[in-house]
Amino acid sequence: MLKVRKFTCENLTYGCVTDEPHPCFSFSVDSDRQGAKLEKAVLTVGNWSTETTRQIAVPYAGEELQPFTTYEAVLEVRDDAGETAHSRISFETGRMDTPWKARWITDGSYSFTEKRVSPVPMNFRYRFKTDKKVKSARIYATAMGIYEILLNGEKVGDEYFAPGFTSYKTRLQYQTYDVTSHITGENELNVVAGGGWAVGSFVFTRKNRISADRQALLLELRITYADGSVSVTGTDTNWEVTEEGNYREADIYDGETYDATVCLDKINWKKAALEKLRTRPRIFAASGAPVREHETLFPKSCTRTVKGLVYDFGQNFAGVVELSIRAKKGQKIIVSHAEILNPDGTLNTDFLRTAKARATYICREGVQKYSPKLTYMGFRYICIEGIGQEDVEVSAKALYSDVEEQGTFSCSSSKLNRLQSNITWSAKSNFMDIPTDCPQRDERMGWTGDIAVFAPTACWNFNMSRFLDKWLSDMEAEQLPTGGIPNTIPAQGYGFPATMPAMAIEFWGDACILVPWALYQAEGDKHVLEKYYPMMKKYVDACRFWAGLFSVGKHRYIWNTPSMLHFGDWVAPDVPQMSQWQKRSKWTATASLCNTSGILSDIAEILGMGQDAEKYRKISKRTADAYCSILTDGNGKLKEEFQTAYVLPLYFGMFDGPAKEKAVDNLVRLVKKNDYCIGTGFPGTPYILFALADNGRADEAYRMLLNEKCPSWLYEVKCGATTIWERWDGLDKNGVCPIGDDGTDQMISYNHYASGAVGDFLYRRVAGIEAQKPGYKHFKIEPVPGDELTFAKGSVETPYGRIVSEWKREGDKFSVHAEVPVGSQCTLKLPDGTAEILESGRYERHCRLTGTDRQERER
């Protein structure tokens, strides 16, 4: 039986509101018939129809779409046996650049001049009547700040932190809400606006008023009546405003204070004033993945301490608490948050730095509930003061962007399974509208280096299409005129070196290449390459310029600008100081130039730009030659040795012939000398296991992967970690952080996904699933089984459907179960060297293992 598995518009199965004139549709199909192939599909929207065999990003090409309109898309598919299946979805067009009748409003008398804190939240109010039967009603809203809407006392929508975090000087999202069911005869709109990222304090310098002097709101209510008439009401001076509402404080880092005793009908309101923004950003329909509630967590324990009641949720995560309370009017409850505890059982908040991470609730009389709305925390533990355990029920909600989980991994090692869980929880905790570095301290910024190395792992575990595309658009908007990429996107108040006027910085800036490339490999949509190609090209040209500055001959391809302008081998555990990490930038930057120019050459080839492809291919080859000629002895031995300096050229294919074999031997020597512990920083960590396993040293790769000594991935697991740490030595065996004076000012986060990039090895080598063509149109299943594992299973939802690889080993018998979706093709390679091409369907294959199977196959 043939059926449509998934049908999307703009990568959404429902709820799509778009301003795109040519929205794109994708679909996947399932069949229980072995070897089924898609023969054709017919996609229809209104009077437009197209016949296609393409399943990814089929663009609408019919009559011009009209704004504020709901459309239906119908899909009919047929396979090579004549079986058919149907599906339909609806999507809405948004404003599509329709001029706003609404005006920006604010409290014109509110002057916010305080330093290092966020403004007092503003409340806006508007009352209106409807005398006719309502057919449909939509709110279109955005803000400078973050907002939440109540209509007749009910929350509108289920998002947090709208309108989201963008490069506010150029780009601002608006949200669309269906409020048809909320409308009655007499209505009241209430909107609270906190400072958020645009107005509130941000980055560790706690700069505020970065994008606006105070909060401002832009909102339109569009009602279509049963008689066909339409009314449009927008924010203007008929609205009211106050700072005397329930929210007394709201700050991304410090938290929130909510006074439930405040009655909005009994406070002072004034007329709203029109606001003129400092900038004129393009306002467009929300295109990312909004932050929503996901898992609900409950405490594993509660302990009384001298500070209050300490609850342990058993999982480090990002989100907010939810309290069910029985209290007296005016009773104050304070909830503090932390990732770890002090030896006496109290919260360790030292590593939050200036972030207070605190929620304060002032109770009304009786039974009530409270959960913060205008902030979030990164925590495993909370401490509650001001109420007894018998009068409060505690839970928490994980908050993260609405990225669909699509990949799984499990194996016979419980510790590797815990590592996989840690990887996904760290990702969730840091997908907070943008890819942040950490969710707890006074940072939570869009550091480019973290997602640059983590993108392949992210794209396995989650559908990242909307989330990353929205963020890349901000990167494109903030690219420097000289081609460099700010180190955080959006930079939003972060100065040097984020917005250095000319400099390009390896691996961090490489995100403009590595992220769209990972997205293309996972999703197969060439549009992402077309869209960002000018940004990529400009960046690689900048890297090439800096590498060649003041140099001659082959040295023009050794990128050796002053180390203090780079991050180098960031947080490499084999050297203790930040300056030593940075001094390795000559190696990391040169390898980066080889890699990014090589990928850009491939992208140019895909896009049909032959001259560019040849240009960047030459840069890549010459850079590889310079690295080997100048930084090594020419025979695979580095003049200055450290793990990352071998890992990068091995993984990027910069060594050839006998020199490559020698380089592998030298890397293995360093790994053994370091007792199979990690010695790489951010740039090398994602690739070190590949550099070993793909060069005949899978045994060494597994010894490093399964090592439990510090520094290693499983050392963190052994210490009880539930997320990935920023620093390998985050805790010693006694549960105490031994951090010293390394120049990073107490830089330790216990929820920092970058080193979780090892997940890519688990999926592509341990489970063995690897795309050979973009979107897994063709893929291979080629497990690299380690002697310590008896089974492993990986699955991933691709644009064509679900891929599964599940292998088991019993003695010398090896068996694998494979699932191939309709529209894809698989090359299955077994450890004994057997290979075959598989069409769609489910397969079981077996072979015998010998001691030389893996070595023979790897050669």
PDB file of N, CA and C in Angstrom, residues 725-756:
ATOM      1  N   TRP A 725      29.443  19.388  28.554  1.00  0.00           N
ATOM      2  CA  TRP A 725      30.123  20.485  29.247  1.00  0.00           C
ATOM      3  C   TRP A 725      30.940  21.332  28.270  1.00  0.00           C
ATOM      4  N   GLU A 726      31.128  22.577  28.658  1.00  0.00           N
ATOM      5  CA  GLU A 726      32.001  23.469  27.896  1.00  0.00           C
ATOM      6  C   GLU A 726      33.468  23.079  28.071  1.00  0.00           C
ATOM      7  N   ARG A 727      33.817  22.670  29.280  1.00  0.00           N
ATOM      8  CA  ARG A 727      35.192  22.308  29.625  1.00  0.00           C
ATOM      9  C   ARG A 727      35.230  20.844  30.049  1.00  0.00           C
ATOM     10  N   TRP A 728      36.196  20.109  29.566  1.00  0.00           N
ATOM     11  CA  TRP A 728      36.284  18.688  29.872  1.00  0.00           C
ATOM     12  C   TRP A 728      36.463  18.438  31.367  1.00  0.00           C
ATOM     13  N   ASP A 729      37.110  19.368  32.063  1.00  0.00           N
ATOM     14  CA  ASP A 729      37.383  19.197  33.494  1.00  0.00           C
ATOM     15  C   ASP A 729      36.381  19.968  34.340  1.00  0.00           C
ATOM     16  N   GLY A 730      35.147  20.027  33.898  1.00  0.00           N
ATOM     17  CA  GLY A 730      34.145  20.827  34.593  1.00  0.00           C
ATOM     18  C   GLY A 730      33.961  20.444  36.047  1.00  0.00           C
ATOM     19  N   LEU A 731      34.093  19.159  36.363  1.00  0.00           N
ATOM     20  CA  LEU A 731      34.017  18.676  37.738  1.00  0.00           C
ATOM     21  C   LEU A 731      35.106  17.624  37.946  1.00  0.00           C
ATOM     22  N   ASP A 732      35.664  17.590  39.168  1.00  0.00           N
ATOM     23  CA  ASP A 732      36.589  16.515  39.483  1.00  0.00           C
ATOM     24  C   ASP A 732      35.813  15.334  40.056  1.00  0.00           C
ATOM     25  N   LYS A 733      36.525  14.305  40.475  1.00  0.00           N
ATOM     26  CA  LYS A 733      35.864  13.087  40.940  1.00  0.00           C
ATOM     27  C   LYS A 733      35.048  13.316  42.208  1.00  0.00           C
ATOM     28  N   ASN A 734      35.291  14.444  42.890  1.00  0.00           N
ATOM     29  CA  ASN A 734      34.532  14.775  44.095  1.00  0.00           C
ATOM     30  C   ASN A 734      33.350  15.692  43.801  1.00  0.00           C
ATOM     31  N   GLY A 735      33.113  15.978  42.506  1.00  0.00           N
ATOM     32  CA  GLY A 735      32.005  16.840  42.134  1.00  0.00           C
ATOM     33  C   GLY A 735      32.275  18.315  42.317  1.00  0.00           C
ATOM     34  N   VAL A 736      33.558  18.691  42.397  1.00  0.00           N
ATOM     35  CA  VAL A 736      33.953  20.084  42.595  1.00  0.00           C
ATOM     36  C   VAL A 736      34.613  20.586  41.325  1.00  0.00           C
ATOM     37  N   CYS A 737      34.301  21.819  40.945  1.00  0.00           N
ATOM     38  CA  CYS A 737      34.911  22.393  39.746  1.00  0.00           C
ATOM     39  C   CYS A 737      36.311  22.889  40.079  1.00  0.00           C
ATOM     40  N   PRO A 738      37.330  22.360  39.407  1.00  0.00           N
ATOM     41  CA  PRO A 738      38.707  22.750  39.721  1.00  0.00           C
ATOM     42  C   PRO A 738      39.216  23.907  38.881  1.00  0.00           C
ATOM     43  N   ILE A 739      38.341  24.724  38.375  1.00  0.00           N
ATOM     44  CA  ILE A 739      38.735  25.744  37.408  1.00  0.00           C
ATOM     45  C   ILE A 739      39.744  26.702  38.019  1.00  0.00           C
ATOM     46  N   GLY A 740      40.746  27.052  37.235  1.00  0.00           N
ATOM     47  CA  GLY A 740      41.804  27.923  37.716  1.00  0.00           C
ATOM     48  C   GLY A 740      41.870  29.213  36.932  1.00  0.00           C
ATOM     49  N   ASP A 741      42.979  29.880  37.041  1.00  0.00           N
ATOM     50  CA  ASP A 741      43.163  31.164  36.375  1.00  0.00           C
ATOM     51  C   ASP A 741      43.728  30.925  34.975  1.00  0.00           C
ATOM     52  N   ASP A 742      42.831  30.735  34.024  1.00  0.00           N
ATOM     53  CA  ASP A 742      43.266  30.477  32.652  1.00  0.00           C
ATOM     54  C   ASP A 742      42.977  31.645  31.728  1.00  0.00           C
ATOM     55  N   GLY A 743      42.517  32.750  32.296  1.00  0.00           N
ATOM     56  CA  GLY A 743      42.244  33.935  31.497  1.00  0.00           C
ATOM     57  C   GLY A 743      40.851  34.015  30.942  1.00  0.00           C
ATOM     58  N   THR A 744      39.962  33.094  31.348  1.00  0.00           N
ATOM     59  CA  THR A 744      38.615  33.083  30.778  1.00  0.00           C
ATOM     60  C   THR A 744      37.548  33.576  31.754  1.00  0.00           C
ATOM     61  N   ASP A 745      37.941  34.044  32.931  1.00  0.00           N
ATOM     62  CA  ASP A 745      37.002  34.638  33.886  1.00  0.00           C
ATOM     63  C   ASP A 745      35.875  33.664  34.244  1.00  0.00           C
ATOM     64  N   GLN A 746      36.241  32.562  34.882  1.00  0.00           N
ATOM     65  CA  GLN A 746      35.267  31.559  35.334  1.00  0.00           C
ATOM     66  C   GLN A 746      34.361  31.071  34.199  1.00  0.00           C
ATOM     67  N   MET A 747      34.964  30.792  33.071  1.00  0.00           N
ATOM     68  CA  MET A 747      34.190  30.342  31.909  1.00  0.00           C
ATOM     69  C   MET A 747      33.924  28.846  32.043  1.00  0.00           C
ATOM     70  N   ILE A 748      32.802  28.509  32.637  1.00  0.00           N
ATOM     71  CA  ILE A 748      32.417  27.106  32.727  1.00  0.00           C
ATOM     72  C   ILE A 748      30.906  26.980  32.635  1.00  0.00           C
ATOM     73  N   SER A 749      30.490  26.267  31.640  1.00  0.00           N
ATOM     74  CA  SER A 749      29.078  25.967  31.433  1.00  0.00           C
ATOM     75  C   SER A 749      28.927  24.462  31.410  1.00  0.00           C
ATOM     76  N   TYR A 750      27.858  23.974  32.003  1.00  0.00           N
ATOM     77  CA  TYR A 750      27.589  22.533  32.000  1.00  0.00           C
ATOM     78  C   TYR A 750      26.512  22.170  30.979  1.00  0.00           C
ATOM     79  N   ASN A 751      26.274  23.077  30.041  1.00  0.00           N
ATOM     80  CA  ASN A 751      25.264  22.843  29.015  1.00  0.00           C
ATOM     81  C   ASN A 751      25.702  23.571  27.753  1.00  0.00           C
ATOM     82  N   HIS A 752      26.659  22.961  27.042  1.00  0.00           N
ATOM     83  CA  HIS A 752      27.384  23.639  25.975  1.00  0.00           C
ATOM     84  C   HIS A 752      27.642  22.605  24.877  1.00  0.00           C
ATOM     85  N   TYR A 753      26.911  22.635  23.783  1.00  0.00           N
ATOM     86  CA  TYR A 753      26.838  21.468  22.912  1.00  0.00           C
ATOM     87  C   TYR A 753      28.042  21.235  22.002  1.00  0.00           C
ATOM     88  N   ALA A 754      28.986  22.158  21.899  1.00  0.00           N
ATOM     89  CA  ALA A 754      30.006  22.081  20.850  1.00  0.00           C
ATOM     90  C   ALA A 754      30.734  20.741  20.826  1.00  0.00           C
ATOM     91  N   SER A 755      31.187  20.244  21.981  1.00  0.00           N
ATOM     92  CA  SER A 755      31.919  18.970  21.999  1.00  0.00           C
ATOM     93  C   SER A 755      30.998  17.781  21.746  1.00  0.00           C
ATOM     94  N   GLY A 756      29.707  18.001  21.763  1.00  0.00           N
ATOM     95  CA  GLY A 756      28.753  16.966  21.392  1.00  0.00           C
ATOM     96  C   GLY A 756      28.745  16.692  19.909  1.00  0.00           C
TER      97      GLY A 756
END
